[in-house]
Amino acid sequence: MASLNDLMISVSGVRGIVGAGMTPEAALKIAEAYGSEFGPGPIVVGRDSRTSGDMIKHAVWAGLLSVGCDVVDIDVASTPTTQMATEKQKAKGGIIITASHNPREWNALKLLSPQGLFLDPETGSKIMARVEKEEFRFAPWNRIGKVIAHPTALEEHIAAIKNLSVLNVNAIRQRKFKIVVDCCHGAGGAILSQLFDWLGCSVIFHDFEPTGLFTRNPEPVPENLGELCAKVKTHQADLGIAVDPDVDRLAFVSEEGQPLGEESTLVLAARFVLSREPGEVVTNASTTQALDDVAAQFDSSVQRTPVGEIHVAMKAAEIKAVLAGEGNGGVMYPPLHLGRDAMVGIALVLQLLAESGGTLSALRASLPQYEMVKEKISLPFSVNAQALVQTLLTLEPAGSVDKLDGLKYHYDKSWVHVRASNTEPIIRIIAEAKSREEAQRLVQKFKKDIQRLN
Ligand code: MG
């Protein structure tokens, strides 16, 4: 079989470059292992729009069918749609074929629990151990699974959003928002029109068709949204919206054509939800402290977890949080489901904007202001990035350091978080401060330290 050495294995799933690591053989073995662990029974399979999606999908199907699982085929769908279908169909599990925000030559398998959550690290390791040892429970000829088409998953997802009592769709419809929406040729093209029809928005789509032929780097961060920003101004739209290819990350652009930055998304959603429902918010260690400031305005607080959607989801379930998510534009609204969901994020933020009566730039200006600088150091696969991060402790005083995930140094109104990525061979350094210069200074200092220690 294809070697697993060229695949990135993490709490988020297994990902690799198509043809070099992410091959049909690798996908087949992972599906055989997954089905042996969770099956027999129905397993939901969805995928984003990547050109390798059909190839990987058929390998995943073959693997699942061979160990006696039925495939519930929802075809091109967002990651949150696949998560919800797994939960609502009472399936034995779910597999999402998507490399999320990675460039188009990548693909990946995100493995779900029967509840539609990402796998916890222990269960993920069990599946990978099965792959390594080839411990598969192949079914005899008369117990091989079957493929069941389930084409209504997208409609069911939107219907569940329509039922949320926190939303008042009339308030949004009255504003008749004109929005430019950048789907990046991802799975968003398959679901977002239904949402905007319901919300009464007039939409100009950009890169709408779900072809997988991304024309920009798919991560919805400001430097990748130039065309969207220009189009918002050309069309004199009220705002712009960008999602990543599997539609779990969301970012906004103001009516002036200025990106708000993906960190603002969860802060805006929190401002709306906390105005309606008392309770706590959960996010990861790298998310902006603007979220804590907004929570404090509502006598609420923020609980932090390690980076990784499953950590946030598990903590949100444990403390019954009213909102959760990640600073990368991932909004999780627990009454809907415990997954990052751009569709629900759009609805929550549009209602906040509708009720504010003003523009998105005015709303942005009313949020606590911080500057965040993100930097990454690429490493060869052979370097133990996690161990390298810990060597910083030999340089820095230990008093102010939080070891929840990598190392996070807290200062007055600023912080630096240094951690090994779960999904790529890199170390991320993120700093936030009141000024861009100070955030930049902190990042550069820690970058130099890491380079010196490697
Ligand atoms: Mg994604």
CSV table of C-alpha atoms and ligand atoms in Angstrom, one decimal:
chain,number,residue,atom,x,y,z
A,1,MET,CA,0.0,0.0,0.0
A,2,ALA,CA,0.9,3.6,-0.2
A,3,SER,CA,3.1,4.7,2.7
A,4,LEU,CA,1.4,6.7,5.4
A,5,ASN,CA,4.7,8.5,5.9
A,6,ASP,CA,3.8,11.1,3.3
A,7,LEU,CA,0.5,11.9,4.9
A,8,MET,CA,-0.1,14.4,7.7
A,9,ILE,CA,-2.0,12.5,10.4
A,10,SER,CA,-3.7,14.6,13.1
A,11,VAL,CA,-6.7,15.2,15.2
A,12,SER,CA,-8.3,16.9,12.1
A,13,GLY,CA,-7.9,13.8,9.9
A,14,VAL,CA,-5.4,12.6,7.3
A,15,ARG,CA,-4.3,14.8,4.5
A,16,GLY,CA,-1.7,14.8,1.7
A,17,ILE,CA,-0.9,15.9,-1.8
A,18,VAL,CA,-2.8,14.0,-4.4
A,19,GLY,CA,-0.6,11.5,-6.2
A,20,ALA,CA,2.1,11.8,-3.5
A,21,GLY,CA,0.7,10.5,-0.3
A,22,MET,CA,-3.0,11.0,-0.8
A,23,THR,CA,-3.6,8.1,-3.2
A,24,PRO,CA,-6.6,5.8,-3.8
A,25,GLU,CA,-4.7,3.1,-2.0
A,26,ALA,CA,-4.2,5.2,1.1
A,27,ALA,CA,-7.9,6.3,1.1
A,28,LEU,CA,-9.0,2.7,0.6
A,29,LYS,CA,-7.0,1.4,3.6
A,30,ILE,CA,-8.2,4.3,5.9
A,31,ALA,CA,-11.8,3.6,4.9
A,32,GLU,CA,-11.3,-0.1,5.5
A,33,ALA,CA,-9.9,0.6,9.0
A,34,TYR,CA,-12.5,3.2,9.8
A,35,GLY,CA,-15.4,0.9,8.7
A,36,SER,CA,-13.9,-2.0,10.7
A,37,GLU,CA,-13.8,0.1,13.8
A,38,PHE,CA,-17.3,1.8,13.5
A,39,GLY,CA,-19.3,-0.6,11.3
A,40,PRO,CA,-21.1,-2.4,10.1
A,41,GLY,CA,-23.9,0.1,9.4
A,42,PRO,CA,-24.5,3.3,7.5
A,43,ILE,CA,-21.6,5.7,7.1
A,44,VAL,CA,-22.2,9.2,5.6
A,45,VAL,CA,-19.7,10.2,2.9
A,46,GLY,CA,-19.6,13.8,1.7
A,47,ARG,CA,-16.9,15.7,-0.3
A,48,ASP,CA,-15.9,19.2,-1.3
A,49,SER,CA,-15.5,20.1,-5.0
A,50,ARG,CA,-11.8,19.1,-5.5
A,51,THR,CA,-10.9,17.5,-8.9
A,52,SER,CA,-9.6,14.5,-6.9
A,53,GLY,CA,-12.9,14.2,-5.0
A,54,ASP,CA,-14.5,11.6,-7.3
A,55,MET,CA,-11.3,9.4,-7.3
A,56,ILE,CA,-10.9,9.5,-3.5
A,57,LYS,CA,-14.7,9.0,-3.0
A,58,HIS,CA,-14.7,5.8,-4.9
A,59,ALA,CA,-11.8,4.5,-3.0
A,60,VAL,CA,-13.5,5.4,0.3
A,61,TRP,CA,-16.7,3.7,-0.9
A,62,ALA,CA,-14.9,0.5,-1.8
A,63,GLY,CA,-13.2,0.4,1.6
A,64,LEU,CA,-16.4,1.0,3.5
A,65,LEU,CA,-18.5,-1.5,1.4
A,66,SER,CA,-15.8,-4.2,1.7
A,67,VAL,CA,-16.1,-4.2,5.6
A,68,GLY,CA,-19.9,-4.4,5.5
A,69,CYS,CA,-20.7,-0.7,5.9
A,70,ASP,CA,-23.5,1.0,3.8
A,71,VAL,CA,-22.4,4.3,2.2
A,72,VAL,CA,-24.9,7.2,2.6
A,73,ASP,CA,-23.8,9.3,-0.3
A,74,ILE,CA,-24.5,13.0,0.1
A,75,ASP,CA,-21.9,13.9,-2.7
A,76,VAL,CA,-20.7,17.5,-2.8
A,77,ALA,CA,-21.5,19.0,0.5
A,78,SER,CA,-20.0,21.3,3.1
A,79,THR,CA,-18.2,19.9,6.1
A,80,PRO,CA,-20.9,21.0,8.5
A,81,THR,CA,-23.6,19.5,6.3
A,82,THR,CA,-21.8,16.1,6.4
A,83,GLN,CA,-21.4,16.4,10.2
A,84,MET,CA,-25.1,17.2,10.6
A,85,ALA,CA,-26.2,14.4,8.3
A,86,THR,CA,-24.1,11.9,10.3
A,87,GLU,CA,-25.8,13.0,13.5
A,88,LYS,CA,-29.4,13.3,12.1
A,89,GLN,CA,-29.3,10.1,10.1
A,90,LYS,CA,-28.1,8.2,13.2
A,91,ALA,CA,-25.3,6.8,11.1
A,92,LYS,CA,-22.4,4.8,12.6
A,93,GLY,CA,-20.0,7.5,11.4
A,94,GLY,CA,-19.1,9.9,8.6
A,95,ILE,CA,-16.2,10.6,6.4
A,96,ILE,CA,-15.6,14.0,4.7
A,97,ILE,CA,-13.3,14.1,1.7
A,98,THR,CA,-11.8,17.6,1.9
A,99,ALA,CA,-8.5,19.3,2.4
A,100,SER,CA,-10.4,22.3,3.8
A,101,HIS,CA,-8.4,25.5,3.1
A,102,ASN,CA,-5.4,23.7,1.6
A,103,PRO,CA,-4.5,24.4,-2.1
A,104,ARG,CA,-6.2,22.4,-4.8
A,105,GLU,CA,-3.5,19.8,-5.2
A,106,TRP,CA,-4.3,18.5,-1.6
A,107,ASN,CA,-7.0,16.3,-0.4
A,108,ALA,CA,-7.8,14.7,2.9
A,109,LEU,CA,-10.2,12.5,4.9
A,110,LYS,CA,-11.8,14.0,7.9
A,111,LEU,CA,-13.1,11.2,10.1
A,112,LEU,CA,-16.3,11.7,12.2
A,113,SER,CA,-17.8,10.0,15.3
A,114,PRO,CA,-21.4,8.8,15.1
A,115,GLN,CA,-22.4,12.1,16.8
A,116,GLY,CA,-20.9,14.0,13.8
A,117,LEU,CA,-18.0,15.3,15.8
A,118,PHE,CA,-14.4,15.0,14.7
A,119,LEU,CA,-12.6,12.0,16.2
A,120,ASP,CA,-10.9,12.5,19.5
A,121,PRO,CA,-7.1,11.8,19.4
A,122,GLU,CA,-7.4,8.3,21.0
A,123,THR,CA,-10.0,7.0,18.5
A,124,GLY,CA,-8.0,8.6,15.6
A,125,SER,CA,-4.9,6.8,16.8
A,126,LYS,CA,-6.9,3.5,17.0
A,127,ILE,CA,-7.9,3.8,13.3
A,128,MET,CA,-4.3,4.6,12.2
A,129,ALA,CA,-3.0,1.6,14.2
A,130,ARG,CA,-5.5,-0.6,12.3
A,131,VAL,CA,-4.2,0.8,9.0
A,132,GLU,CA,-0.6,0.1,10.0
A,133,LYS,CA,-1.4,-3.5,11.1
A,134,GLU,CA,-3.9,-4.0,8.2
A,135,GLU,CA,-6.5,-5.1,10.8
A,136,PHE,CA,-9.6,-5.1,8.6
A,137,ARG,CA,-12.9,-7.0,9.2
A,138,PHE,CA,-13.7,-7.8,5.5
A,139,ALA,CA,-17.3,-8.9,5.0
A,140,PRO,CA,-18.2,-12.1,3.0
A,141,TRP,CA,-20.0,-11.7,-0.3
A,142,ASN,CA,-23.5,-11.6,1.2
A,143,ARG,CA,-22.7,-9.0,3.8
A,144,ILE,CA,-21.0,-6.4,1.6
A,145,GLY,CA,-22.5,-2.9,2.0
A,146,LYS,CA,-24.6,-1.0,-0.5
A,147,VAL,CA,-24.6,2.7,-1.6
A,148,ILE,CA,-27.6,4.7,-0.6
A,149,ALA,CA,-28.1,8.1,-2.3
A,150,HIS,CA,-29.1,10.9,0.1
A,151,PRO,CA,-29.5,14.0,-2.0
A,152,THR,CA,-31.4,16.1,0.5
A,153,ALA,CA,-28.7,16.7,3.1
A,154,LEU,CA,-28.1,20.3,2.0
A,155,GLU,CA,-31.9,21.1,2.3
A,156,GLU,CA,-32.0,19.4,5.7
A,157,HIS,CA,-29.1,21.5,6.9
A,158,ILE,CA,-30.8,24.8,5.8
A,159,ALA,CA,-34.1,23.7,7.2
A,160,ALA,CA,-32.4,23.2,10.6
A,161,ILE,CA,-31.0,26.7,10.5
A,162,LYS,CA,-34.5,28.0,9.6
A,163,ASN,CA,-35.8,26.4,12.8
A,164,LEU,CA,-33.3,28.2,15.1
A,165,SER,CA,-35.3,30.4,17.6
A,166,VAL,CA,-32.4,32.8,18.0
A,167,LEU,CA,-32.9,34.0,14.4
A,168,ASN,CA,-35.5,36.6,13.3
A,169,VAL,CA,-35.4,36.3,9.5
A,170,ASN,CA,-37.7,39.2,9.0
A,171,ALA,CA,-35.2,41.6,10.6
A,172,ILE,CA,-32.6,40.4,8.0
A,173,ARG,CA,-35.0,40.5,5.1
A,174,GLN,CA,-36.0,44.0,5.8
A,175,ARG,CA,-32.5,45.3,5.2
A,176,LYS,CA,-32.4,43.6,1.7
A,177,PHE,CA,-28.7,43.2,1.9
A,178,LYS,CA,-26.7,43.3,-1.4
A,179,ILE,CA,-23.8,40.8,-0.9
A,180,VAL,CA,-20.9,39.7,-3.0
A,181,VAL,CA,-20.2,36.0,-2.0
A,182,ASP,CA,-16.8,34.3,-2.8
A,183,CYS,CA,-17.3,30.6,-2.9
A,184,CYS,CA,-13.7,29.9,-4.2
A,185,HIS,CA,-15.2,27.2,-6.5
A,186,GLY,CA,-15.7,25.1,-3.4
A,187,ALA,CA,-18.7,23.3,-1.9
A,188,GLY,CA,-20.2,26.6,-0.9
A,189,GLY,CA,-21.6,26.9,-4.5
A,190,ALA,CA,-23.8,23.9,-3.7
A,191,ILE,CA,-25.5,25.3,-0.6
A,192,LEU,CA,-25.2,29.0,-0.2
A,193,SER,CA,-27.9,30.2,-2.7
A,194,GLN,CA,-30.5,28.4,-0.6
A,195,LEU,CA,-29.4,30.2,2.5
A,196,PHE,CA,-29.4,33.7,0.9
A,197,ASP,CA,-32.8,33.1,-0.8
A,198,TRP,CA,-34.2,32.5,2.6
A,199,LEU,CA,-32.5,35.5,4.1
A,200,GLY,CA,-33.9,37.8,1.3
A,201,CYS,CA,-30.4,39.0,0.2
A,202,SER,CA,-29.5,39.9,-3.3
A,203,VAL,CA,-26.3,38.1,-4.1
A,204,ILE,CA,-23.6,38.5,-6.7
A,205,PHE,CA,-21.6,35.3,-6.6
A,206,HIS,CA,-17.8,35.2,-7.3
A,207,ASP,CA,-16.1,31.8,-8.2
A,208,PHE,CA,-19.5,30.1,-7.7
A,209,GLU,CA,-19.3,26.8,-9.6
A,210,PRO,CA,-18.1,23.9,-7.4
A,211,THR,CA,-15.3,22.9,-9.8
A,212,GLY,CA,-12.4,22.6,-7.4
A,213,LEU,CA,-10.4,24.9,-9.7
A,214,PHE,CA,-9.6,27.4,-7.1
A,215,THR,CA,-8.4,30.7,-8.6
A,216,ARG,CA,-7.0,32.0,-5.3
A,217,ASN,CA,-5.4,30.5,-2.2
A,218,PRO,CA,-8.5,29.1,-0.6
A,219,GLU,CA,-7.8,30.3,3.0
A,220,PRO,CA,-10.3,33.2,3.6
A,221,VAL,CA,-7.6,35.6,5.0
A,222,PRO,CA,-7.3,39.2,3.9
A,223,GLU,CA,-4.4,38.7,1.5
A,224,ASN,CA,-6.4,36.2,-0.5
A,225,LEU,CA,-9.6,38.4,-0.9
A,226,GLY,CA,-8.4,41.1,-3.3
A,227,GLU,CA,-10.9,40.3,-6.0
A,228,LEU,CA,-13.8,40.0,-3.6
A,229,CYS,CA,-12.9,43.4,-2.0
A,230,ALA,CA,-12.8,45.0,-5.5
A,231,LYS,CA,-16.1,43.5,-6.5
A,232,VAL,CA,-17.8,44.7,-3.3
A,233,LYS,CA,-16.9,48.3,-4.3
A,234,THR,CA,-17.7,47.9,-8.0
A,235,HIS,CA,-21.2,46.6,-7.2
A,236,GLN,CA,-21.6,49.1,-4.2
A,237,ALA,CA,-22.6,46.1,-2.1
A,238,ASP,CA,-23.4,46.2,1.6
A,239,LEU,CA,-20.8,43.6,2.3
A,240,GLY,CA,-18.7,40.8,1.0
A,241,ILE,CA,-18.5,37.2,2.3
A,242,ALA,CA,-15.8,34.6,1.7
A,243,VAL,CA,-15.8,30.9,2.7
A,244,ASP,CA,-13.2,28.2,2.4
A,245,PRO,CA,-13.8,25.2,0.1
A,246,ASP,CA,-15.6,23.0,2.7
A,247,VAL,CA,-17.5,26.0,4.1
A,248,ASP,CA,-16.6,25.8,7.8
A,249,ARG,CA,-14.6,29.1,7.7
A,250,LEU,CA,-16.1,32.5,7.1
A,251,ALA,CA,-14.8,36.0,6.7
A,252,PHE,CA,-16.4,39.3,6.0
A,253,VAL,CA,-15.5,42.4,3.8
A,254,SER,CA,-17.0,45.8,4.7
A,255,GLU,CA,-19.0,48.0,2.3
A,256,GLU,CA,-15.8,50.0,1.8
A,257,GLY,CA,-14.1,46.9,0.4
A,258,GLN,CA,-12.0,46.4,3.5
A,259,PRO,CA,-11.5,42.8,4.9
A,260,LEU,CA,-12.5,42.6,8.5
A,261,GLY,CA,-10.1,39.8,9.1
A,262,GLU,CA,-11.2,36.3,10.0
A,263,GLU,CA,-10.7,36.9,13.7
A,264,SER,CA,-13.7,39.3,13.7
A,265,THR,CA,-16.2,36.6,12.6
A,266,LEU,CA,-16.5,34.8,15.9
A,267,VAL,CA,-16.4,38.1,17.8
A,268,LEU,CA,-19.4,39.5,15.8
A,269,ALA,CA,-21.3,36.2,16.3
A,270,ALA,CA,-20.6,36.4,20.0
A,271,ARG,CA,-21.9,39.9,20.2
A,272,PHE,CA,-25.2,38.8,18.7
A,273,VAL,CA,-25.6,35.5,20.6
A,274,LEU,CA,-24.6,36.9,24.0
A,275,SER,CA,-27.1,39.7,23.5
A,276,ARG,CA,-29.8,37.0,23.4
A,277,GLU,CA,-28.6,34.1,25.6
A,278,PRO,CA,-26.7,34.2,28.8
A,279,GLY,CA,-23.8,31.6,29.0
A,280,GLU,CA,-20.2,31.0,28.2
A,281,VAL,CA,-18.2,31.0,25.0
A,282,VAL,CA,-15.5,28.4,24.1
A,283,THR,CA,-12.6,29.0,21.8
A,284,ASN,CA,-9.0,27.9,21.2
A,285,ALA,CA,-5.8,29.4,22.7
A,286,SER,CA,-5.0,31.3,19.5
A,287,THR,CA,-8.2,33.3,19.2
A,288,THR,CA,-8.3,37.1,19.7
A,289,GLN,CA,-8.7,38.6,23.2
A,290,ALA,CA,-11.4,40.8,21.6
A,291,LEU,CA,-13.7,37.8,22.3
A,292,ASP,CA,-13.0,38.0,26.0
A,293,ASP,CA,-13.7,41.8,26.0
A,294,VAL,CA,-17.0,41.3,24.2
A,295,ALA,CA,-18.0,38.5,26.6
A,296,ALA,CA,-17.2,40.7,29.5
A,297,GLN,CA,-19.6,43.3,28.2
A,298,PHE,CA,-22.3,40.8,28.7
A,299,ASP,CA,-21.0,39.5,32.0
A,300,SER,CA,-19.9,36.3,30.3
A,301,SER,CA,-16.5,34.7,29.9
A,302,VAL,CA,-14.5,32.7,27.5
A,303,GLN,CA,-13.0,29.2,28.1
A,304,ARG,CA,-10.0,28.2,26.0
A,305,THR,CA,-8.9,24.9,24.6
A,306,PRO,CA,-6.0,23.6,22.5
A,307,VAL,CA,-6.4,24.3,18.8
A,308,GLY,CA,-8.4,21.7,16.9
A,309,GLU,CA,-12.2,21.7,16.3
A,310,ILE,CA,-12.7,18.6,18.4
A,311,HIS,CA,-11.2,20.2,21.5
A,312,VAL,CA,-13.5,23.2,21.1
A,313,ALA,CA,-16.6,21.0,20.5
A,314,MET,CA,-15.9,18.8,23.5
A,315,LYS,CA,-15.5,21.7,25.9
A,316,ALA,CA,-18.6,23.4,24.4
A,317,ALA,CA,-20.6,20.2,25.1
A,318,GLU,CA,-19.1,19.8,28.6
A,319,ILE,CA,-20.0,23.3,29.8
A,320,LYS,CA,-23.1,23.8,27.6
A,321,ALA,CA,-21.6,26.9,26.0
A,322,VAL,CA,-24.0,29.2,24.1
A,323,LEU,CA,-21.4,29.8,21.4
A,324,ALA,CA,-18.1,28.3,20.4
A,325,GLY,CA,-15.6,28.5,17.6
A,326,GLU,CA,-12.2,29.5,16.4
A,327,GLY,CA,-10.5,32.7,15.4
A,328,ASN,CA,-9.9,31.4,11.9
A,329,GLY,CA,-13.5,32.3,11.0
A,330,GLY,CA,-15.0,29.1,12.5
A,331,VAL,CA,-18.4,29.7,14.2
A,332,MET,CA,-20.0,26.9,16.1
A,333,TYR,CA,-23.6,27.4,17.4
A,334,PRO,CA,-24.3,24.5,19.7
A,335,PRO,CA,-28.1,24.5,19.4
A,336,LEU,CA,-27.6,23.6,15.7
A,337,HIS,CA,-24.6,21.3,16.1
A,338,LEU,CA,-21.1,21.1,17.4
A,339,GLY,CA,-19.2,21.9,14.2
A,340,ARG,CA,-17.8,25.0,12.6
A,341,ASP,CA,-20.5,26.2,10.3
A,342,ALA,CA,-20.2,29.1,7.9
A,343,MET,CA,-24.0,29.0,7.1
A,344,VAL,CA,-25.1,29.6,10.7
A,345,GLY,CA,-22.3,32.1,11.1
A,346,ILE,CA,-23.6,34.1,8.2
A,347,ALA,CA,-27.1,34.1,9.6
A,348,LEU,CA,-26.0,35.2,13.1
A,349,VAL,CA,-23.8,38.0,11.8
A,350,LEU,CA,-26.3,39.3,9.3
A,351,GLN,CA,-28.9,39.6,12.1
A,352,LEU,CA,-26.5,41.6,14.2
A,353,LEU,CA,-25.8,43.9,11.2
A,354,ALA,CA,-29.5,44.2,10.5
A,355,GLU,CA,-30.3,45.1,14.1
A,356,SER,CA,-27.4,47.6,14.3
A,357,GLY,CA,-29.1,49.6,11.6
A,358,GLY,CA,-25.7,50.8,10.3
A,359,THR,CA,-22.9,49.6,8.1
A,360,LEU,CA,-20.5,46.7,8.6
A,361,SER,CA,-17.5,49.1,8.8
A,362,ALA,CA,-19.3,51.0,11.7
A,363,LEU,CA,-20.0,47.7,13.4
A,364,ARG,CA,-16.4,46.7,13.0
A,365,ALA,CA,-15.2,50.0,14.5
A,366,SER,CA,-17.4,49.4,17.6
A,367,LEU,CA,-15.5,46.1,18.4
A,368,PRO,CA,-12.5,46.0,20.7
A,369,GLN,CA,-9.5,46.8,18.6
A,370,TYR,CA,-6.4,44.6,18.5
A,371,GLU,CA,-3.8,43.8,15.9
A,372,MET,CA,-2.8,40.2,15.3
A,373,VAL,CA,0.2,39.0,13.4
A,374,LYS,CA,0.5,35.4,12.3
A,375,GLU,CA,3.8,33.9,11.0
A,376,LYS,CA,4.8,30.4,10.2
A,377,ILE,CA,8.1,28.6,10.0
A,378,SER,CA,8.2,25.7,7.6
A,379,LEU,CA,10.0,22.6,8.7
A,380,PRO,CA,11.0,19.3,7.0
A,381,PHE,CA,8.7,16.4,8.0
A,382,SER,CA,11.7,14.9,9.9
A,383,VAL,CA,11.8,17.7,12.5
A,384,ASN,CA,9.8,17.2,15.7
A,385,ALA,CA,8.0,20.5,15.7
A,386,GLN,CA,6.3,20.0,19.1
A,387,ALA,CA,9.6,19.3,20.8
A,388,LEU,CA,11.2,22.3,19.1
A,389,VAL,CA,8.5,24.6,20.5
A,390,GLN,CA,9.2,23.3,24.0
A,391,THR,CA,12.9,24.2,23.8
A,392,LEU,CA,11.8,27.9,24.0
A,393,LEU,CA,11.4,27.3,27.7
A,394,THR,CA,15.2,27.2,27.9
A,395,LEU,CA,15.1,30.9,26.8
A,396,GLU,CA,12.0,32.5,28.3
A,397,PRO,CA,11.0,32.9,31.9
A,398,ALA,CA,8.4,30.3,32.8
A,399,GLY,CA,6.2,32.6,35.0
A,400,SER,CA,3.9,34.0,32.3
A,401,VAL,CA,3.6,30.9,30.1
A,402,ASP,CA,0.4,28.9,29.5
A,403,LYS,CA,1.1,25.3,28.4
A,404,LEU,CA,-2.5,24.4,27.2
A,405,ASP,CA,-1.3,24.0,23.6
A,406,GLY,CA,2.4,24.6,22.7
A,407,LEU,CA,3.4,27.7,24.7
A,408,LYS,CA,1.5,30.9,25.1
A,409,TYR,CA,3.2,33.9,26.7
A,410,HIS,CA,0.8,36.5,28.3
A,411,TYR,CA,1.8,40.1,28.7
A,412,ASP,CA,-0.2,43.2,29.5
A,413,LYS,CA,-2.8,43.5,26.7
A,414,SER,CA,-0.7,41.3,24.4
A,415,TRP,CA,0.3,37.7,24.0
A,416,VAL,CA,2.3,35.3,21.8
A,417,HIS,CA,1.3,31.8,21.0
A,418,VAL,CA,3.9,29.3,19.6
A,419,ARG,CA,2.7,25.9,18.5
A,420,ALA,CA,3.2,23.1,16.1
A,421,SER,CA,0.4,22.9,13.5
A,422,ASN,CA,-1.9,19.9,13.5
A,423,THR,CA,-2.3,19.8,9.8
A,424,GLU,CA,1.0,21.0,8.2
A,425,PRO,CA,4.8,20.6,8.9
A,426,ILE,CA,5.1,24.1,10.4
A,427,ILE,CA,5.4,26.0,13.6
A,428,ARG,CA,2.8,28.8,14.0
A,429,ILE,CA,3.7,32.0,15.8
A,430,ILE,CA,0.7,34.3,16.6
A,431,ALA,CA,1.0,37.5,18.5
A,432,GLU,CA,-1.7,40.0,19.4
A,433,ALA,CA,-1.2,43.5,20.8
A,434,LYS,CA,-2.8,47.0,20.7
A,435,SER,CA,-0.5,48.0,17.9
A,436,ARG,CA,0.6,46.2,14.8
A,437,GLU,CA,4.3,47.2,15.5
A,438,GLU,CA,4.2,45.6,18.9
A,439,ALA,CA,2.6,42.4,17.6
A,440,GLN,CA,5.2,42.3,14.8
A,441,ARG,CA,8.0,42.8,17.3
A,442,LEU,CA,6.8,39.9,19.4
A,443,VAL,CA,6.5,37.6,16.4
A,444,GLN,CA,9.9,38.4,15.1
A,445,LYS,CA,11.5,37.9,18.5
A,446,PHE,CA,10.0,34.4,18.9
A,447,LYS,CA,10.7,33.6,15.2
A,448,LYS,CA,14.4,34.3,15.7
A,449,ASP,CA,14.4,32.3,19.0
A,450,ILE,CA,13.0,29.3,17.2
A,451,GLN,CA,15.4,29.6,14.3
A,452,ARG,CA,18.3,29.8,16.7
A,453,LEU,CA,17.1,26.7,18.6
A,454,ASN,CA,16.5,24.5,15.5
B,1,MG,MG,-12.4,24.3,6.1
